[in-house]
C-alpha cells in the first residue's frame, strides 16, 4: 500500500461532534466517516482494523468448535411474534412493512432466526451439541447513539448460539465459549475483565460481560481486591450488615421541613446525617406503582428493583403520578400509610430511627422504625454497591473501575426453544426442549475500545495484532536512493507476510511522522540520507523506546520477525 494511492483523509482539527478520544481519533485518522446518526462508513484503513479484529474472533470461535453461518439482517415480524419479542423489544427494534404489507424488522440480534433454523434441522440428541455463529451487521435504533462506532445504530457483531440436550452440557458449552473469549481478548492485546452481569428475568448468575477497562466506559465495575469476584455495578451484590437490627429508638413524629426537598436539605434542616434520612422513590413497574427505599447517602439500583418486581419495564413516576399515588409532591414521599408495594433496602433496618417523607408538602416524619412503622415493606438488597462495601464472596475490599462492554455470554435455558418449539428426541424417543446459550462480541466496538486503551497526544497506539498496517516505511526523500531503498524494504516486508504502508508522498518528514503516529502504526522504518551513508535504516516503535539503527541488508527480515513476534497479522 502506497500512501499516495490509498484514501486516508487525516484531519488536523478535532471534529467538534466527537466527545471521547477514540471517536476523535477515528475521525482524525480517517478510519471512519459518519453517514447518519449512529451509521458509519468504514474507510480503507479502518476496515483493515475491523477485519483483523474479526479474524481473531473467527479463529478463536473455530478453534472452540463453533461453526460459522450467515443469517439475514431482514427478518419477518411473525417470527418475532412467536417469541413474544415483537411486542416486548421496544423501540430499538426497527420495524417496517414490505410491498405486500407484511411486517419486517432489521435484526438487532438473532435468537429467533437461529432457533427457527434449529427447530427445523435438528431432530435427535445425536445432532447435539451444536454451536453456530456468524459475524454480521446488526441494527438497533439506539435512543442515544454516541461515541462513534462505540454505540452505533448499525454495527458489526459476532453472535454465537449453543444448543445442548441439558443444563449440564449447556454449562460445558458455556465454559468453552468463556475460554474462547478470553483467548480472543488476549490475542487482541486488550486489558479486560470478566464480570458477572445481570441476567434479567431469567435469573441465576449465568451471564458474564467482558469489559475492556477504560475511564470513558459506560459501565461501572466492582471487583474484589482479595478474591476473583467481579461484577457489573448493576449486578454487584451488597451483603446485609452484620449483627442484630436495633429496636425502636423514638416515637414517630411529624416535623415541618419547609422547602426541604433533597436529602441534603432535609438533613441540614433537621441537623441529622444524610444516612439517617431514607429516600422513598416512586416507580411504575409495568404501569403499577411501587416504592423503593434506600438510605439518603446511597443510590438505588434500578436493575435490582426491576428484578424484584419481575416487571418488564420500570420507570420513575412523573411528578403528577407521584402526587396522585402518595398524595404529596415530589421530594416528600414516604412509606408510612402508603398502600402500594414497598421495597426497603436491608441497610435501612440497621438505622434505628429514620427521617422519611410525610406524603405532604413541607413535612417529614422522624423517629421512623421500619419494622414497627412499615411492617409490610419487603426487605431486600436494593442499592448500588459503594466504596467501603465488603466483597459479597469473601468480605474483602471492593475496587471500582469503568469498562466498555465488548462481549456478553448468556445461558438462555429453554426460553427460546420453548417459545418457538425447538425440541429433540432423546435416546428413549422422548421429545425435550433444547437448552441454549448465546454469546455476543461487539466486533466494531472493539476497534473503538482498543483506541480508548491505546492513545497519546500524537494519536492512536494500536496493538500490533489489529493495527491497520504493521509497519510504516518512510523515505525522507521520494527520489533517488532513499526511495529505492524504502521501496525494496517495503516489498520485502510484504513478501515476508507483513503488511506495510510506504509513505511515497512528497511531503516534509515531519508530516509523514505525524500521520504515521496518528494512524497508530506500531513500527516505523525511516530511510534518510544520513543513515544511507552508513548503510543503516532507523527503526522506531510507536509505543515508545529508543530509536535503533538497523543494517540495511537485514532491516526487512529483522523488522518482519519482530512484527510477527508481536502478533502481526497480514490481511
Ligand atoms: P449495551 O449494554 O452496551 O447496550 P447489550 O447488552 O445491549 O450492550 P448485547 O445484546 O449483549 O449488548 O450485544 C453483544 C455485544 O454487542 C455487546 O457486548 C457489545 O459489545 C456490542 N454492542 C451492543 N450494542 C452495540 C451498539 N449499539 N454499538 C456497538 N456495539 C454494540
Ligand atoms: Mg443495548
XYZ file of C-alpha atoms and ligand atoms in Angstrom:
603
model
C 0.000 0.000 0.000
C 1.284 3.364 -1.035
C 0.111 6.296 0.980
C -0.409 8.404 -2.155
C -2.882 5.875 -3.567
C -4.945 4.978 -0.511
C -7.884 7.014 0.780
C -6.536 8.204 4.139
C -8.242 11.533 4.803
C -6.465 12.530 8.020
C -7.636 15.682 9.762
C -5.587 18.233 11.686
C -8.513 19.607 13.638
C -10.557 17.592 16.099
C -14.149 17.342 14.858
C -16.491 19.108 17.255
C -19.070 16.310 17.257
C -16.730 13.813 18.944
C -16.751 13.549 22.743
C -14.446 10.644 23.509
C -10.865 10.162 22.417
C -11.488 7.052 20.306
C -14.173 8.792 18.282
C -11.964 11.863 17.797
C -9.005 9.783 16.700
C -11.005 7.503 14.404
C -12.245 10.584 12.574
C -8.869 12.338 12.586
C -7.041 9.248 11.337
C -9.581 8.814 8.542
C -10.732 5.386 9.720
C -14.460 6.157 9.674
C -16.883 8.772 8.408
C -20.426 9.371 9.559
C -23.287 8.877 7.127
C -26.147 9.464 9.536
C -26.708 9.312 13.296
C -25.039 6.110 14.524
C -24.342 4.941 10.961
C -20.781 4.964 9.651
C -18.661 4.307 6.586
C -15.533 2.295 7.267
C -12.708 3.727 5.171
C -9.902 1.515 3.828
C -7.587 1.652 6.849
C -10.450 1.473 9.338
C -11.785 -1.570 7.550
C -8.398 -3.249 7.834
C -8.541 -2.859 11.621
C -12.094 -4.190 11.679
C -11.132 -7.183 9.523
C -8.190 -8.022 11.769
C -10.383 -7.967 14.874
C -12.924 -10.099 13.036
C -10.269 -12.590 12.009
C -9.016 -13.172 15.543
C -12.570 -13.613 16.786
C -13.350 -16.025 13.937
C -10.215 -18.083 14.552
C -10.968 -18.459 18.245
C -14.579 -19.425 17.568
C -13.489 -22.003 15.000
C -10.864 -23.331 17.388
C -13.564 -23.777 20.035
C -15.611 -25.901 17.642
C -18.255 -23.356 16.691
C -19.421 -23.352 13.071
C -19.835 -20.193 11.028
C -23.017 -19.468 9.105
C -24.657 -16.262 7.915
C -28.209 -15.198 8.718
C -30.317 -12.433 7.186
C -30.448 -8.886 8.505
C -34.083 -8.540 7.418
C -36.426 -10.736 9.414
C -40.177 -11.420 9.335
C -42.257 -9.914 12.124
C -44.226 -13.152 12.501
C -41.197 -14.978 13.847
C -40.698 -12.216 16.422
C -44.348 -12.561 17.386
C -43.749 -16.245 18.127
C -41.087 -15.387 20.696
C -43.176 -12.550 22.095
C -40.474 -10.004 21.345
C -42.341 -8.169 18.562
C -44.333 -6.570 21.383
C -41.626 -6.509 24.050
C -38.411 -5.494 22.335
C -39.244 -1.814 22.411
C -38.172 0.895 20.030
C -34.640 -0.348 19.429
C -36.272 -2.789 17.007
C -36.633 -1.009 13.676
C -39.856 -2.275 12.113
C -41.175 -1.745 8.605
C -43.504 -3.236 6.008
C -42.732 -4.719 2.609
C -44.790 -4.076 -0.550
C -47.260 -6.810 0.448
C -47.895 -5.063 3.731
C -46.088 -7.765 5.735
C -44.212 -6.802 8.896
C -40.427 -6.982 8.911
C -37.628 -5.777 11.142
C -33.903 -5.126 10.925
C -32.315 -7.690 13.208
C -30.854 -6.376 16.467
C -29.941 -9.983 17.408
C -30.678 -13.444 16.024
C -32.180 -15.734 18.697
C -35.434 -16.050 16.756
C -33.884 -16.884 13.403
C -31.310 -19.332 14.746
C -33.921 -21.105 16.885
C -36.202 -21.321 13.868
C -33.383 -22.855 11.836
C -32.519 -25.357 14.528
C -36.123 -26.408 15.174
C -36.355 -27.357 11.503
C -32.990 -29.060 11.112
C -32.227 -30.734 14.452
C -34.134 -33.914 15.291
C -32.250 -36.104 17.684
C -29.869 -35.950 20.626
C -27.296 -37.255 18.165
C -27.336 -33.860 16.389
C -26.329 -32.094 19.628
C -24.362 -30.279 20.976
C -24.169 -27.641 18.299
C -22.647 -24.178 18.321
C -23.413 -21.885 15.393
C -22.092 -18.371 14.915
C -21.937 -15.517 12.481
C -20.175 -12.187 12.104
C -22.842 -9.918 10.777
C -24.295 -6.425 10.729
C -26.857 -5.646 13.421
C -29.220 -2.720 13.594
C -30.507 -1.283 16.872
C -32.335 2.007 16.879
C -30.431 3.146 19.968
C -32.081 6.028 21.796
C -28.738 7.794 22.161
C -26.170 6.717 19.577
C -22.847 8.191 20.643
C -19.093 7.867 20.780
C -18.886 6.940 17.080
C -18.857 3.189 16.483
C -18.867 2.548 20.239
C -22.630 2.920 20.498
C -23.801 2.933 16.929
C -27.130 2.024 15.393
C -25.577 -0.159 12.697
C -22.656 -2.231 13.959
C -20.793 -5.481 13.446
C -21.348 -8.265 15.957
C -20.186 -11.826 16.319
C -23.079 -13.789 17.711
C -22.908 -17.456 18.625
C -25.649 -19.760 19.861
C -25.166 -23.095 21.585
C -27.672 -25.953 21.605
C -27.477 -28.779 24.112
C -29.507 -31.676 25.465
C -29.497 -30.496 29.088
C -28.283 -27.860 31.566
C -25.147 -29.814 32.370
C -23.855 -29.998 28.809
C -25.049 -26.426 28.240
C -22.841 -25.355 31.155
C -19.926 -27.081 29.421
C -20.681 -25.232 26.150
C -20.746 -22.015 28.170
C -17.361 -22.811 29.705
C -15.872 -23.482 26.259
C -17.128 -20.112 24.985
C -15.748 -18.296 28.038
C -12.366 -19.820 27.329
C -12.568 -18.835 23.649
C -13.471 -15.271 24.627
C -10.531 -15.000 26.995
C -8.219 -16.293 24.272
C -9.615 -13.827 21.730
C -9.324 -10.783 24.003
C -5.803 -11.794 24.986
C -4.798 -12.028 21.330
C -6.419 -8.659 20.718
C -3.968 -7.362 23.351
C -6.702 -5.653 25.375
C -6.743 -5.172 29.141
C -10.039 -6.747 30.083
C -12.025 -8.047 32.997
C -14.767 -10.694 33.099
C -17.646 -9.640 35.318
C -20.915 -11.124 36.492
C -23.760 -9.403 34.734
C -27.455 -9.017 35.274
C -29.377 -11.745 33.522
C -32.706 -10.019 33.907
C -35.857 -12.005 34.423
C -34.189 -15.320 33.506
C -32.328 -15.328 36.830
C -29.191 -17.055 38.017
C -25.664 -15.762 37.731
C -25.350 -17.164 34.231
C -24.394 -14.066 32.430
C -20.939 -12.576 32.147
C -19.715 -9.457 30.446
C -16.245 -8.978 29.047
C -15.180 -5.441 29.832
C -12.316 -3.510 28.327
C -11.084 -1.294 31.147
C -11.264 2.396 30.249
C -12.180 5.536 32.149
C -14.673 6.559 29.484
C -16.529 3.234 29.700
C -20.296 3.450 30.064
C -20.355 0.610 32.596
C -19.180 0.643 36.202
C -17.482 -2.446 37.594
C -16.923 -3.555 41.178
C -14.161 -6.072 41.740
C -12.752 -7.643 44.855
C -9.206 -6.794 45.890
C -8.761 -10.215 47.542
C -10.683 -12.818 45.528
C -11.745 -13.089 41.874
C -15.247 -11.694 42.355
C -16.066 -9.013 39.797
C -19.464 -7.741 38.755
C -21.143 -5.067 36.750
C -22.307 -2.439 39.255
C -25.858 -3.156 38.068
C -25.444 -6.639 39.443
C -22.924 -6.245 42.305
C -24.465 -7.719 45.434
C -24.343 -5.852 48.722
C -24.203 -8.170 51.724
C -26.545 -7.391 54.633
C -24.809 -5.574 57.512
C -23.664 -7.847 60.344
C -25.395 -8.209 63.692
C -28.807 -7.513 65.182
C -31.083 -4.778 63.909
C -31.781 -2.187 66.651
C -35.232 -1.836 68.179
C -37.303 1.389 68.023
C -35.355 4.339 69.437
C -38.014 7.052 69.379
C -41.664 7.720 68.769
C -42.507 8.677 65.240
C -43.399 12.349 64.875
C -44.261 14.729 62.091
C -41.807 17.580 61.628
C -42.104 20.638 59.433
C -39.441 20.827 56.706
C -40.437 23.871 54.675
C -38.890 23.840 51.210
C -36.538 20.949 52.020
C -36.842 18.558 49.048
C -33.484 16.875 48.743
C -31.824 14.582 51.251
C -29.118 17.199 51.852
C -31.676 19.939 52.518
C -33.695 17.748 54.887
C -30.571 16.536 56.730
C -29.232 20.078 57.129
C -32.582 21.408 58.276
C -33.118 18.656 60.859
C -29.427 18.511 61.819
C -29.087 14.787 61.136
C -26.689 12.861 58.894
C -27.884 12.102 55.327
C -27.565 8.414 56.309
C -30.359 8.949 58.842
C -32.726 10.098 56.087
C -34.429 7.474 53.901
C -35.202 8.261 50.248
C -38.520 6.903 49.040
C -38.638 6.673 45.257
C -41.868 6.005 43.411
C -41.645 3.868 40.266
C -44.079 2.398 37.807
C -43.404 -1.308 37.302
C -45.288 -2.310 34.159
C -47.557 0.613 34.967
C -48.166 -0.402 38.626
C -46.835 1.921 41.339
C -44.138 0.601 43.690
C -41.948 2.365 46.240
C -38.232 1.786 46.734
C -36.394 2.972 49.817
C -32.656 3.448 50.271
C -30.561 5.380 52.739
C -30.151 9.058 51.869
C -26.455 8.694 51.120
C -26.999 5.682 48.789
C -28.084 5.169 45.201
C -31.000 2.883 44.387
C -30.170 0.107 41.927
C -32.999 0.039 39.415
C -31.959 -3.302 37.928
C -32.248 -4.965 41.335
C -35.639 -3.341 41.846
C -36.798 -4.378 38.401
C -35.793 -7.992 39.057
C -37.540 -7.953 42.455
C -40.781 -6.706 40.949
C -40.487 -9.073 37.976
C -41.555 -6.207 35.734
C -40.543 -5.967 32.081
C -40.415 -2.178 32.314
C -39.557 0.034 35.264
C -39.681 3.824 35.107
C -39.566 6.603 37.701
C -43.038 8.037 38.207
C -43.639 11.565 36.914
C -44.385 14.315 39.481
C -48.100 14.260 38.629
C -48.236 10.486 39.161
C -46.356 10.839 42.456
C -48.907 13.380 43.658
C -51.713 11.011 42.714
C -50.116 7.910 44.261
C -48.798 9.403 47.521
C -50.976 12.449 47.968
C -47.876 14.613 48.295
C -45.437 16.358 45.953
C -42.068 15.083 44.727
C -39.430 15.193 47.445
C -41.841 14.376 50.260
C -42.720 10.740 49.569
C -42.539 8.296 52.455
C -43.611 4.745 53.282
C -45.924 5.347 56.243
C -49.523 4.832 55.202
C -48.551 4.189 51.587
C -50.814 1.494 50.110
C -48.514 0.244 47.346
C -45.804 -2.451 47.398
C -42.766 -1.096 49.261
C -39.245 -2.437 48.863
C -36.789 -1.281 51.516
C -33.045 -1.685 51.306
C -31.778 -4.047 54.012
C -29.332 -1.466 55.340
C -32.204 0.794 56.454
C -33.121 -1.759 59.112
C -29.830 -1.028 60.887
C -30.512 2.697 61.233
C -32.771 2.682 64.288
C -34.630 5.937 63.726
C -35.145 7.295 60.218
C -36.432 10.506 58.716
C -38.855 9.849 55.829
C -41.229 11.953 53.747
C -44.735 12.514 55.164
C -46.521 12.431 51.775
C -47.454 16.071 52.107
C -45.731 19.287 51.192
C -43.086 20.625 53.565
C -43.344 17.758 56.065
C -41.331 14.717 57.086
C -41.676 12.032 59.743
C -38.840 11.493 62.177
C -38.160 8.557 64.513
C -39.477 6.042 61.960
C -38.611 2.413 62.691
C -39.267 0.288 59.626
C -40.164 -2.961 61.392
C -42.593 -1.136 63.679
C -43.987 1.521 61.323
C -43.800 -0.124 57.883
C -44.136 -3.845 58.643
C -45.413 -4.674 55.156
C -42.201 -3.445 53.454
C -40.147 -6.112 51.693
C -36.563 -6.119 52.900
C -34.091 -6.568 50.069
C -30.711 -5.722 48.611
C -31.750 -2.699 46.660
C -28.860 -0.325 46.443
C -25.765 0.260 44.380
C -22.541 -1.119 45.852
C -20.280 1.722 47.004
C -16.702 2.277 48.195
C -16.287 0.725 51.629
C -18.661 -2.178 50.970
C -17.285 -5.667 51.594
C -16.983 -8.243 48.816
C -20.115 -10.413 48.842
C -17.992 -13.565 48.429
C -15.020 -13.135 50.777
C -15.603 -9.930 52.732
C -12.521 -8.282 51.188
C -12.417 -4.720 49.884
C -14.084 -3.711 46.626
C -12.393 -1.629 43.959
C -14.375 0.364 41.427
C -13.469 0.891 37.777
C -15.114 1.704 34.476
C -15.353 -0.535 31.458
C -16.593 -0.871 27.909
C -18.681 -3.984 27.334
C -17.148 -5.796 24.376
C -18.607 -9.239 24.950
C -21.553 -10.870 26.662
C -22.165 -14.536 27.362
C -25.530 -15.752 28.486
C -27.169 -19.015 29.409
C -30.663 -18.897 27.980
C -32.008 -22.207 29.222
C -35.131 -23.117 27.247
C -36.612 -19.624 26.946
C -36.484 -19.511 23.145
C -36.652 -23.230 22.411
C -39.917 -23.465 24.346
C -41.415 -20.342 22.815
C -40.557 -21.498 19.292
C -40.860 -25.249 19.791
C -37.248 -26.299 19.212
C -37.082 -29.834 20.563
C -35.055 -33.019 20.110
C -35.783 -36.688 20.691
C -33.703 -38.240 23.466
C -32.362 -41.826 23.492
C -35.760 -43.070 24.741
C -37.603 -41.283 21.953
C -38.953 -38.580 24.323
C -39.274 -35.031 22.997
C -37.344 -32.458 25.072
C -36.680 -28.733 24.641
C -33.182 -27.837 23.508
C -31.104 -25.937 26.092
C -29.497 -22.815 24.643
C -26.768 -20.278 25.281
C -25.911 -17.099 23.393
C -22.622 -15.286 23.114
C -22.015 -11.853 21.592
C -18.886 -9.899 20.765
C -19.064 -6.291 19.610
C -16.538 -6.500 16.769
C -16.813 -2.874 15.670
C -16.990 -1.623 19.269
C -13.676 -3.388 19.941
C -11.932 -1.076 17.471
C -13.050 1.962 19.470
C -12.305 0.245 22.801
C -8.753 -0.592 21.689
C -8.193 3.085 20.866
C -9.573 4.168 24.243
C -6.857 1.983 25.785
C -4.096 2.872 23.356
C -3.528 6.525 22.583
C -1.348 9.515 23.413
C -1.063 13.160 22.426
C 0.153 12.158 18.944
C -2.702 9.798 18.144
C -3.583 6.113 18.210
C -1.299 3.396 19.565
C -2.717 0.218 18.051
C -1.748 -3.172 19.433
C 0.220 -4.931 16.699
C -2.400 -7.658 16.004
C -5.069 -5.163 14.911
C -3.072 -2.252 13.508
C -4.244 -1.169 10.024
C -0.716 -1.972 8.850
C 2.132 -3.338 10.933
C 4.945 -1.180 9.587
C 5.206 2.302 8.063
C 8.168 2.709 5.726
C 9.122 6.355 5.489
C 11.595 7.534 2.833
C 12.616 11.067 3.737
C 13.281 11.710 0.053
C 10.908 10.489 -2.606
C 13.530 10.348 -5.316
C 16.812 8.567 -5.727
C 18.392 6.092 -3.354
C 16.204 6.775 -0.309
C 13.051 5.964 -2.256
C 14.571 2.915 -3.936
C 15.810 1.516 -0.641
C 12.486 2.206 1.081
C 10.625 0.514 -1.731
C 12.857 -2.558 -1.526
C 12.285 -2.846 2.242
C 8.563 -2.336 1.740
C 8.407 -5.117 -0.841
C 10.500 -7.461 1.296
C 8.137 -6.899 4.221
C 5.096 -7.852 2.175
C 6.991 -10.849 0.775
C 7.695 -11.907 4.369
C 3.970 -11.727 5.112
C 3.989 -8.406 6.981
C 1.709 -5.622 5.788
C 3.356 -2.244 5.351
C 2.495 1.240 4.204
C 5.009 3.079 2.034
C 4.723 6.825 2.535
C 5.646 7.874 -1.003
C 4.210 11.372 -0.683
C 6.461 14.281 -1.500
C 5.991 15.898 1.892
C 8.139 17.102 4.742
C 9.421 14.306 7.009
C 7.538 15.862 9.937
C 4.205 15.389 8.202
C 4.944 11.739 7.478
C 5.963 11.070 11.073
C 2.822 12.787 12.337
C 0.476 10.829 10.075
C 2.095 7.522 10.913
C 1.776 8.321 14.629
C -1.833 9.468 14.239
C -2.693 6.206 12.481
C -1.123 4.211 15.280
C 1.178 2.132 13.073
C 3.250 0.105 15.572
C 6.614 0.112 13.736
C 8.349 2.778 11.665
C 11.309 2.243 9.360
C 12.859 5.524 8.282
C 15.252 5.862 5.343
C 17.183 9.120 5.290
C 20.349 10.447 3.674
C 22.423 10.265 6.797
C 21.571 6.631 7.561
C 22.041 5.606 3.952
C 25.657 6.818 4.026
C 26.300 4.443 6.914
C 24.232 1.645 5.363
C 21.575 1.943 8.106
C 17.820 2.335 8.482
C 16.203 3.891 11.534
C 13.724 1.751 13.433
C 11.225 3.149 15.927
C 8.267 1.755 17.850
C 5.049 3.764 18.168
C 4.658 2.730 21.800
C 7.970 4.370 22.731
C 11.566 3.384 23.346
C 14.870 4.170 21.706
C 15.439 4.591 18.002
C 17.557 1.680 16.763
C 19.825 1.675 13.749
C 19.436 -1.471 11.630
C 21.743 -2.725 8.923
C 20.036 -2.039 5.615
C 20.693 -5.550 4.387
C 18.935 -7.180 7.333
C 16.378 -4.487 8.101
C 13.359 -6.026 6.351
C 13.956 -9.517 7.750
C 14.545 -8.209 11.265
C 11.503 -5.936 11.294
C 9.330 -8.714 9.857
C 10.490 -11.055 12.596
C 9.825 -8.529 15.362
C 6.404 -7.710 13.923
C 5.393 -11.352 13.821
C 6.644 -11.906 17.353
C 4.398 -9.018 18.382
C 1.385 -10.760 16.797
C 1.261 -9.002 13.411
C -1.412 -10.233 11.028
C -1.434 -9.528 7.337
C -4.773 -9.493 5.534
P -25.135 -2.468 25.880
O -25.424 -2.717 27.333
O -23.796 -1.823 25.647
O -26.257 -1.799 25.157
P -26.129 -5.007 25.135
O -26.242 -5.726 26.421
O -27.323 -4.400 24.526
O -24.978 -3.907 25.241
P -25.679 -7.440 23.665
O -27.089 -7.554 23.199
O -25.189 -8.377 24.680
O -25.388 -5.930 24.096
O -24.742 -7.448 22.372
C -23.487 -8.102 22.308
C -22.360 -7.114 22.119
O -22.595 -6.242 21.026
C -22.150 -6.193 23.295
O -21.355 -6.823 24.266
C -21.448 -5.019 22.666
O -20.054 -5.251 22.613
C -21.991 -4.985 21.267
N -22.989 -3.908 21.106
C -24.232 -3.853 21.635
N -24.853 -2.725 21.285
C -23.985 -2.033 20.491
C -24.043 -0.779 19.809
N -25.130 -0.029 19.849
N -22.956 -0.385 19.092
C -21.857 -1.159 19.031
N -21.743 -2.337 19.652
C -22.785 -2.784 20.378
Mg -28.061 -2.444 24.423
